[in-house]
PDB file of C-alpha atoms in Angstrom:
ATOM      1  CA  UNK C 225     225.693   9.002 375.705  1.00  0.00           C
ATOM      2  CA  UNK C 226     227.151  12.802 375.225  1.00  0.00           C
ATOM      3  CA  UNK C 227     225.801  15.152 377.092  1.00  0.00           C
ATOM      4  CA  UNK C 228     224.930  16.870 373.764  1.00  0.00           C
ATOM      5  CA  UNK C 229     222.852  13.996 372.257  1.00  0.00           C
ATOM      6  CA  UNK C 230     220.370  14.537 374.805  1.00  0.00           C
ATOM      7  CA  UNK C 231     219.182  17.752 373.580  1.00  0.00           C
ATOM      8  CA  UNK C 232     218.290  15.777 369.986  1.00  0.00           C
ATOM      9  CA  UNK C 233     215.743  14.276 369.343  1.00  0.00           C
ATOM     10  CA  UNK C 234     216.645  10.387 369.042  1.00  0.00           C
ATOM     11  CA  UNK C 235     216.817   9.895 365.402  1.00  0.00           C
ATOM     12  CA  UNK C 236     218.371   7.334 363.480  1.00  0.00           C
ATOM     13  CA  UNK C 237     221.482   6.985 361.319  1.00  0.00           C
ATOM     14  CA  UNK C 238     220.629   6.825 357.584  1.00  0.00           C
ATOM     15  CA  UNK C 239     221.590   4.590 355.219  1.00  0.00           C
ATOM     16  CA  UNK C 240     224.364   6.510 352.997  1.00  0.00           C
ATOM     17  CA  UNK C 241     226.388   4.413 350.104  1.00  0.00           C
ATOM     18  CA  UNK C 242     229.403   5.537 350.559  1.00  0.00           C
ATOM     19  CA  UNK C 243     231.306   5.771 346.572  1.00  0.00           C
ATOM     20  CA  UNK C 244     234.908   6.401 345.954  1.00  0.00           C
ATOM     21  CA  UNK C 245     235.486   9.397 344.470  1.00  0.00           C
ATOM     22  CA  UNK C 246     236.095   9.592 340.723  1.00  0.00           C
ATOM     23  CA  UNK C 247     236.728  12.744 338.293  1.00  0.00           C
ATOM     24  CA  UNK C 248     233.663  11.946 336.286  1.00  0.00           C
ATOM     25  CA  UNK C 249     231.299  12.126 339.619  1.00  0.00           C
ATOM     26  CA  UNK C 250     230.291  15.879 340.939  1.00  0.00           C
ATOM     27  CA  UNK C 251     228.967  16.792 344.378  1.00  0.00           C
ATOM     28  CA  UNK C 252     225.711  17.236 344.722  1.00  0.00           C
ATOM     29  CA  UNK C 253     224.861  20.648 346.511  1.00  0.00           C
ATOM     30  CA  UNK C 254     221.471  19.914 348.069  1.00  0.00           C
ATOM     31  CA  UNK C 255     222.605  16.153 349.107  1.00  0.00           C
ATOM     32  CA  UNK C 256     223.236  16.407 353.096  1.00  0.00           C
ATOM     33  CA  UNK C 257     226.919  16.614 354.017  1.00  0.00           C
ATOM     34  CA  UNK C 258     228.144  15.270 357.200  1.00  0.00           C
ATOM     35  CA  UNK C 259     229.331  18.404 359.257  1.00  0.00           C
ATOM     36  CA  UNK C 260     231.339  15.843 362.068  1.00  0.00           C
ATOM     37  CA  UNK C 261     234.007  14.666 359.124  1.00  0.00           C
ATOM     38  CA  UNK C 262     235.885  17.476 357.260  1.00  0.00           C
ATOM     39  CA  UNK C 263     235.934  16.637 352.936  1.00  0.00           C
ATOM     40  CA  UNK C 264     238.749  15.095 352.313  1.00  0.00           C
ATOM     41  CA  UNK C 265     240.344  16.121 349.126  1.00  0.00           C
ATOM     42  CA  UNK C 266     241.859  12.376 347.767  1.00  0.00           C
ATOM     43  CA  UNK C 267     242.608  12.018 344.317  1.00  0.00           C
ATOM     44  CA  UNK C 268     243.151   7.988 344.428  1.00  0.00           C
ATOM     45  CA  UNK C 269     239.624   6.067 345.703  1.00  0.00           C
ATOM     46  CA  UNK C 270     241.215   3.635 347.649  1.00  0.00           C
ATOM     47  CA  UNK C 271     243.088   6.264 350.194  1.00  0.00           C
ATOM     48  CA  UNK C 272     239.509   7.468 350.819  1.00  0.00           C
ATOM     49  CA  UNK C 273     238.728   6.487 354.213  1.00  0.00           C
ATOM     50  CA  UNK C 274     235.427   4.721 355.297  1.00  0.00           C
ATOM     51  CA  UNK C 275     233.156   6.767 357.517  1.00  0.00           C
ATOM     52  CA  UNK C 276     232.379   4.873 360.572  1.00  0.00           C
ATOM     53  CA  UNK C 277     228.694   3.503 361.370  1.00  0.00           C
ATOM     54  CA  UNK C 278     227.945   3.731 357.297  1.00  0.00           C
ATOM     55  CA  UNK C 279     227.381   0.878 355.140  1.00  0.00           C
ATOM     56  CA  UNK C 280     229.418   0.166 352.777  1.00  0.00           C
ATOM     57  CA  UNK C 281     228.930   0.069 349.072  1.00  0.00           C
ATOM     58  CA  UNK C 282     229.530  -3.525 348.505  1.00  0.00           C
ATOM     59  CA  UNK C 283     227.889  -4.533 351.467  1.00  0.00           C
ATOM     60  CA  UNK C 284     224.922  -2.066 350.545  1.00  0.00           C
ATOM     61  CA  UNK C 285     224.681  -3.489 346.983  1.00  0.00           C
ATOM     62  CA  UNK C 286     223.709  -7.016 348.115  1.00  0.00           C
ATOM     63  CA  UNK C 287     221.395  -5.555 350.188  1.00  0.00           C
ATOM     64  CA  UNK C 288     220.052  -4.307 347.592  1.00  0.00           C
ATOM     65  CA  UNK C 289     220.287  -7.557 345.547  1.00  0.00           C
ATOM     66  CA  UNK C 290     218.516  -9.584 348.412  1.00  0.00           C
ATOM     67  CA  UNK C 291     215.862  -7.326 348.508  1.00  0.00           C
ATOM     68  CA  UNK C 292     215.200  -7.270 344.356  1.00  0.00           C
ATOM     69  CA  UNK C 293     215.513 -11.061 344.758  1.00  0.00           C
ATOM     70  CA  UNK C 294     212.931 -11.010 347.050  1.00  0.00           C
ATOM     71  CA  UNK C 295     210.436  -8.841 345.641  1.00  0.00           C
ATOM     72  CA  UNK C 296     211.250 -10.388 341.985  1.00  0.00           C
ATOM     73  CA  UNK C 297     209.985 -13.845 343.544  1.00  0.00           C
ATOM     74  CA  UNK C 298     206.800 -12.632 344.952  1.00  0.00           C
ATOM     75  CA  UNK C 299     206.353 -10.591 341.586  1.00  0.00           C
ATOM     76  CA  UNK C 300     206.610 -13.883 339.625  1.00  0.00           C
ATOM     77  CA  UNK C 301     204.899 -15.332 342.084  1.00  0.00           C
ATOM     78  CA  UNK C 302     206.788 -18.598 342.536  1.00  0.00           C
ATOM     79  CA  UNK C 303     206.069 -20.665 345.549  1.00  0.00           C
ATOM     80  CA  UNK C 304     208.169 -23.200 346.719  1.00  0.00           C
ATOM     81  CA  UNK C 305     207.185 -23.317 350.116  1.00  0.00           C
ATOM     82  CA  UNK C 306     205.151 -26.424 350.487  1.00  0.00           C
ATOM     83  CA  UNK C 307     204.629 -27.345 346.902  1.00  0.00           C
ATOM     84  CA  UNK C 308     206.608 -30.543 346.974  1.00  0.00           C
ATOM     85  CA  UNK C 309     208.587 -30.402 343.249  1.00  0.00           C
ATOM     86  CA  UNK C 310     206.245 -27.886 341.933  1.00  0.00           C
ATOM     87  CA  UNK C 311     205.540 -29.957 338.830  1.00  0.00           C
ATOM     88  CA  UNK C 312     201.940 -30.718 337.607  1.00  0.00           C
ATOM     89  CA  UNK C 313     201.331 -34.482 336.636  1.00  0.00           C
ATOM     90  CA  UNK C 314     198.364 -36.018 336.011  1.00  0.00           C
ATOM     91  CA  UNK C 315     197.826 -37.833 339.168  1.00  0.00           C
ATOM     92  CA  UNK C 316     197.939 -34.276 341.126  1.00  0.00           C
ATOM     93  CA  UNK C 317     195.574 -33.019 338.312  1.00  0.00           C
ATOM     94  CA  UNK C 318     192.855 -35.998 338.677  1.00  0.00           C
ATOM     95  CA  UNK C 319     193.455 -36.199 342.349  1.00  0.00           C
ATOM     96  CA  UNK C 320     193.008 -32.558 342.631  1.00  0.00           C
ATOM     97  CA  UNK C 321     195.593 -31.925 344.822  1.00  0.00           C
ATOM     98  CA  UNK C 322     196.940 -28.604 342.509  1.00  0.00           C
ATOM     99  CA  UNK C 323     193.757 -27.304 343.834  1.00  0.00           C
ATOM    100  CA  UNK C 324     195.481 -26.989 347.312  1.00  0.00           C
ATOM    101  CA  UNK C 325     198.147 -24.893 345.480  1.00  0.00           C
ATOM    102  CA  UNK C 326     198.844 -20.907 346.894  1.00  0.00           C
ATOM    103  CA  UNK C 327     199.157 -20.284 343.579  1.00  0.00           C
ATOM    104  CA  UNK C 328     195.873 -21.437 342.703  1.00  0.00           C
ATOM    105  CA  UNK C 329     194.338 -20.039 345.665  1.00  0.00           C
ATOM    106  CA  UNK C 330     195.637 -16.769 345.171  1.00  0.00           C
ATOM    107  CA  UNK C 331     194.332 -16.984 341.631  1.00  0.00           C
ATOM    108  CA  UNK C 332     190.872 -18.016 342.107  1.00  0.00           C
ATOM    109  CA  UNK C 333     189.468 -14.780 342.146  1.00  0.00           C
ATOM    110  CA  UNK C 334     190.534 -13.874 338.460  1.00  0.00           C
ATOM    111  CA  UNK C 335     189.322 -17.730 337.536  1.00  0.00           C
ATOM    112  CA  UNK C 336     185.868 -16.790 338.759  1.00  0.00           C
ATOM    113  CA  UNK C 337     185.903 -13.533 337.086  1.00  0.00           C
ATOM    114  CA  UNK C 338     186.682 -15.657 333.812  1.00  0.00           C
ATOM    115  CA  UNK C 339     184.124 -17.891 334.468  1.00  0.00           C
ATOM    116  CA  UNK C 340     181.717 -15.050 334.321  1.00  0.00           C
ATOM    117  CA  UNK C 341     182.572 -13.076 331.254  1.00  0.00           C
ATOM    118  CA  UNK C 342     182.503 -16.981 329.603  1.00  0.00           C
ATOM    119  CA  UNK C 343     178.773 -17.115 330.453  1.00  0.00           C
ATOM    120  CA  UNK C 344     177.817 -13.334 329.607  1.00  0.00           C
ATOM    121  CA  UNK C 345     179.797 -13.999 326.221  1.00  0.00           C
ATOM    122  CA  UNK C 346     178.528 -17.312 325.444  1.00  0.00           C
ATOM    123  CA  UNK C 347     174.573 -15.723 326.953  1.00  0.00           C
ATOM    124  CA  UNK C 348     174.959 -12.665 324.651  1.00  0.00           C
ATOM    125  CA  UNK C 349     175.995 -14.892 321.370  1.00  0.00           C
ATOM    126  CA  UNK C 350     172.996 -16.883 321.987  1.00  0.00           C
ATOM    127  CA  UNK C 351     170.608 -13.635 322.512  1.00  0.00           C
ATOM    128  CA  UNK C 352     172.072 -12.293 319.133  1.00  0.00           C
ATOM    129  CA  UNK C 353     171.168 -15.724 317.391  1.00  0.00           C
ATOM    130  CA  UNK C 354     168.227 -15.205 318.359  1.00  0.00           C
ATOM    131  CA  UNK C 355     167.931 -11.408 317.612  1.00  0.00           C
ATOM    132  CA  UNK C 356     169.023 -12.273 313.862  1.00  0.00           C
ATOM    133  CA  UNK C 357     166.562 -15.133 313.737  1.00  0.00           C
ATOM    134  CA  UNK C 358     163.703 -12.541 314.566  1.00  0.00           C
ATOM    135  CA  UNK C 359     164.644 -10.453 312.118  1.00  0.00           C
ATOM    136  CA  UNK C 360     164.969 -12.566 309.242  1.00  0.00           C
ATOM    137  CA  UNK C 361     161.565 -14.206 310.118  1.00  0.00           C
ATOM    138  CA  UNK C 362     160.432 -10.528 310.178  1.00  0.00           C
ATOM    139  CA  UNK C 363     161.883  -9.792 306.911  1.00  0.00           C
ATOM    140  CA  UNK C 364     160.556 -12.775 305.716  1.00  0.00           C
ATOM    141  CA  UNK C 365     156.768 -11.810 306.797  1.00  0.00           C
ATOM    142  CA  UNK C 366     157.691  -8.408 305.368  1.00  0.00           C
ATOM    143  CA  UNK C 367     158.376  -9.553 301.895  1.00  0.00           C
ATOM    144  CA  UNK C 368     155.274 -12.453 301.971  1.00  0.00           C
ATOM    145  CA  UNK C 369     153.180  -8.928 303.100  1.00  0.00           C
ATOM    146  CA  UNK C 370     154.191  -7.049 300.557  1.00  0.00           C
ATOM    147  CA  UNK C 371     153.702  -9.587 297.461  1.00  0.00           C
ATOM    148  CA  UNK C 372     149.708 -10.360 298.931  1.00  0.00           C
ATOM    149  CA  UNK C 373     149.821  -6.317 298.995  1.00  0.00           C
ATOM    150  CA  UNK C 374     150.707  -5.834 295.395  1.00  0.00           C
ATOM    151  CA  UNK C 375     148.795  -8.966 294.239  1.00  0.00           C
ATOM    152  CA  UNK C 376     145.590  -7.542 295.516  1.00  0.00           C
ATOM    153  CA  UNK C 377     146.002  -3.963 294.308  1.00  0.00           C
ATOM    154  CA  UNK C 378     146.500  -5.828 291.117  1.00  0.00           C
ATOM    155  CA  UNK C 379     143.331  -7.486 291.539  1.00  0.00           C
ATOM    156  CA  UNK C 380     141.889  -4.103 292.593  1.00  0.00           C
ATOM    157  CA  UNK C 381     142.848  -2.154 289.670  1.00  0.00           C
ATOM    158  CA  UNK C 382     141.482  -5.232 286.984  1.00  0.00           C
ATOM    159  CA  UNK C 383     138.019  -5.037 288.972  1.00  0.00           C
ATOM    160  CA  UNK C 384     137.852  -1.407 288.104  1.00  0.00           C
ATOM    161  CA  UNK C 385     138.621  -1.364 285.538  1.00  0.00           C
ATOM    162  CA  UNK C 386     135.464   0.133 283.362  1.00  0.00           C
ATOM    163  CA  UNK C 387     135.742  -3.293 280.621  1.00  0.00           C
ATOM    164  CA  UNK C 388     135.232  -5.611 283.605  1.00  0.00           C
ATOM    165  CA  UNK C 389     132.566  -3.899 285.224  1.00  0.00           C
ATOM    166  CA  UNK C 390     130.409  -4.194 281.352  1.00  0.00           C
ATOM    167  CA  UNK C 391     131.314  -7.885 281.597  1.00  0.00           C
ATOM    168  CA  UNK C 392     129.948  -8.452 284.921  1.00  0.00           C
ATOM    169  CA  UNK C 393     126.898  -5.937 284.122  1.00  0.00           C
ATOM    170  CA  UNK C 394     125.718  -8.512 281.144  1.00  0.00           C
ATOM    171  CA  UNK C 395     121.910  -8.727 282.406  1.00  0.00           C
ATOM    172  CA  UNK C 396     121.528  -5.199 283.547  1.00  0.00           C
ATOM    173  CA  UNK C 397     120.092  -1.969 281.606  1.00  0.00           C
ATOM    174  CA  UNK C 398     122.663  -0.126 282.584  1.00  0.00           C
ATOM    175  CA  UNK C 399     125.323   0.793 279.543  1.00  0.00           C
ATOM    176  CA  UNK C 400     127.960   3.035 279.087  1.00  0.00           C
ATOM    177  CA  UNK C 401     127.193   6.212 277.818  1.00  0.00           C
ATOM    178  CA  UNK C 402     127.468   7.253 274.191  1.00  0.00           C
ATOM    179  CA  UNK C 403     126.751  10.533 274.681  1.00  0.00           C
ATOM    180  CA  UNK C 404     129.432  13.261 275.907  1.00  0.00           C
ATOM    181  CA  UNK C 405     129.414  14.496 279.603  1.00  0.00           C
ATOM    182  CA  UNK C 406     128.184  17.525 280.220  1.00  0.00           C
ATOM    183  CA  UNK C 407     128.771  20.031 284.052  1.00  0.00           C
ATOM    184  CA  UNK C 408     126.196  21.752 285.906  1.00  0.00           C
ATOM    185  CA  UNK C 409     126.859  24.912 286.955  1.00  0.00           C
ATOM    186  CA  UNK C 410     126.178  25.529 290.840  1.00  0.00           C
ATOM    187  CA  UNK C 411     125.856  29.431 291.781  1.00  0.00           C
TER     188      UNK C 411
END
């Protein structure tokens, strides 16, 4: 170690892609520049020499690769770690050994969480059946109701009527008036 590095605090290298340089690419002023190696001023990218301790690009872009690859497979979430072929047949259905699955355990969660909103759906169809069954009886009771109601105030209005009452009056001394009505006064 240099005498000089042990003022610094110990600090790792970064990880810098290095590109060749091209006409159509610009420098970047706030990207950090390495104050050890003077800019070089090449024209042609392959005279551009390689910094030592820096990854290269190729090197750096299947890296890069690997690690996509990677988190691609536990995005699609494909297990082939102990899952024999991976296909589902009939036997592993009826024997239940899919049940075993990471997949399947990783996925039971959001198969219970189904499970429920089947009930509550299915339970709030059935309450609404019965809601609409209610209220047809009701409008059923309403309409029965409201015949009886105009069937008696039919009834009502014929038995007093003044004709009817004279017809049911036959044996009594009362009789309609012949004479005109007349108002008393009241001070």
């Amino acid at each position: 170690m240099k005498p000089e590095d042990k003022n610094q605090p110990n600090v790792e290298p970064e990880l810098e892609i290095v590109v060749p340089a091209d006409e159509t690419l610009t420098t970047d002023a706030a990207a950090p520049t390495d104050e050890t190696t003077p800019p070089t001023d090449a024209t042609d990218p392959a005279e551009k020499p390689k910094k030592k301790g820096k990854i290269s690009d190729e090197t750096a872009i299947k890296q890069h690769e690997e690690q996509a690859k990677k988190i691609f497979k536990k995005l699609t979430d494909i297990d082939d770690e102990d899952e024999g072929t991976g296909e589902l047949s009939i036997k592993a259905i009826l024997g239940g050994d899919f049940l075993n699955r990471k997949r399947f355990k990783r996925q039971i969660g959001m198969i219970v969480l189904l499970c429920v909103l089947a009930i509550i759906y299915v339970s709030n169809r059935y309450a609404y059946q019965r809601e609409e069954i209610r209220r047809d009886q009701l409008a059923r009771d309403l309409n029965d109701r409201k015949f009886k109601a105009l069937t008696i105030a039919g009834e009502l209005t014929e038995y007093s009527m003044r004709s009817h009452i004279e017809e049911n009056l036959v044996d009594s001394t009362l009789k309609t008036s012949t004479k005109a009505s007349y108002y008393i006064k009241m001070d």
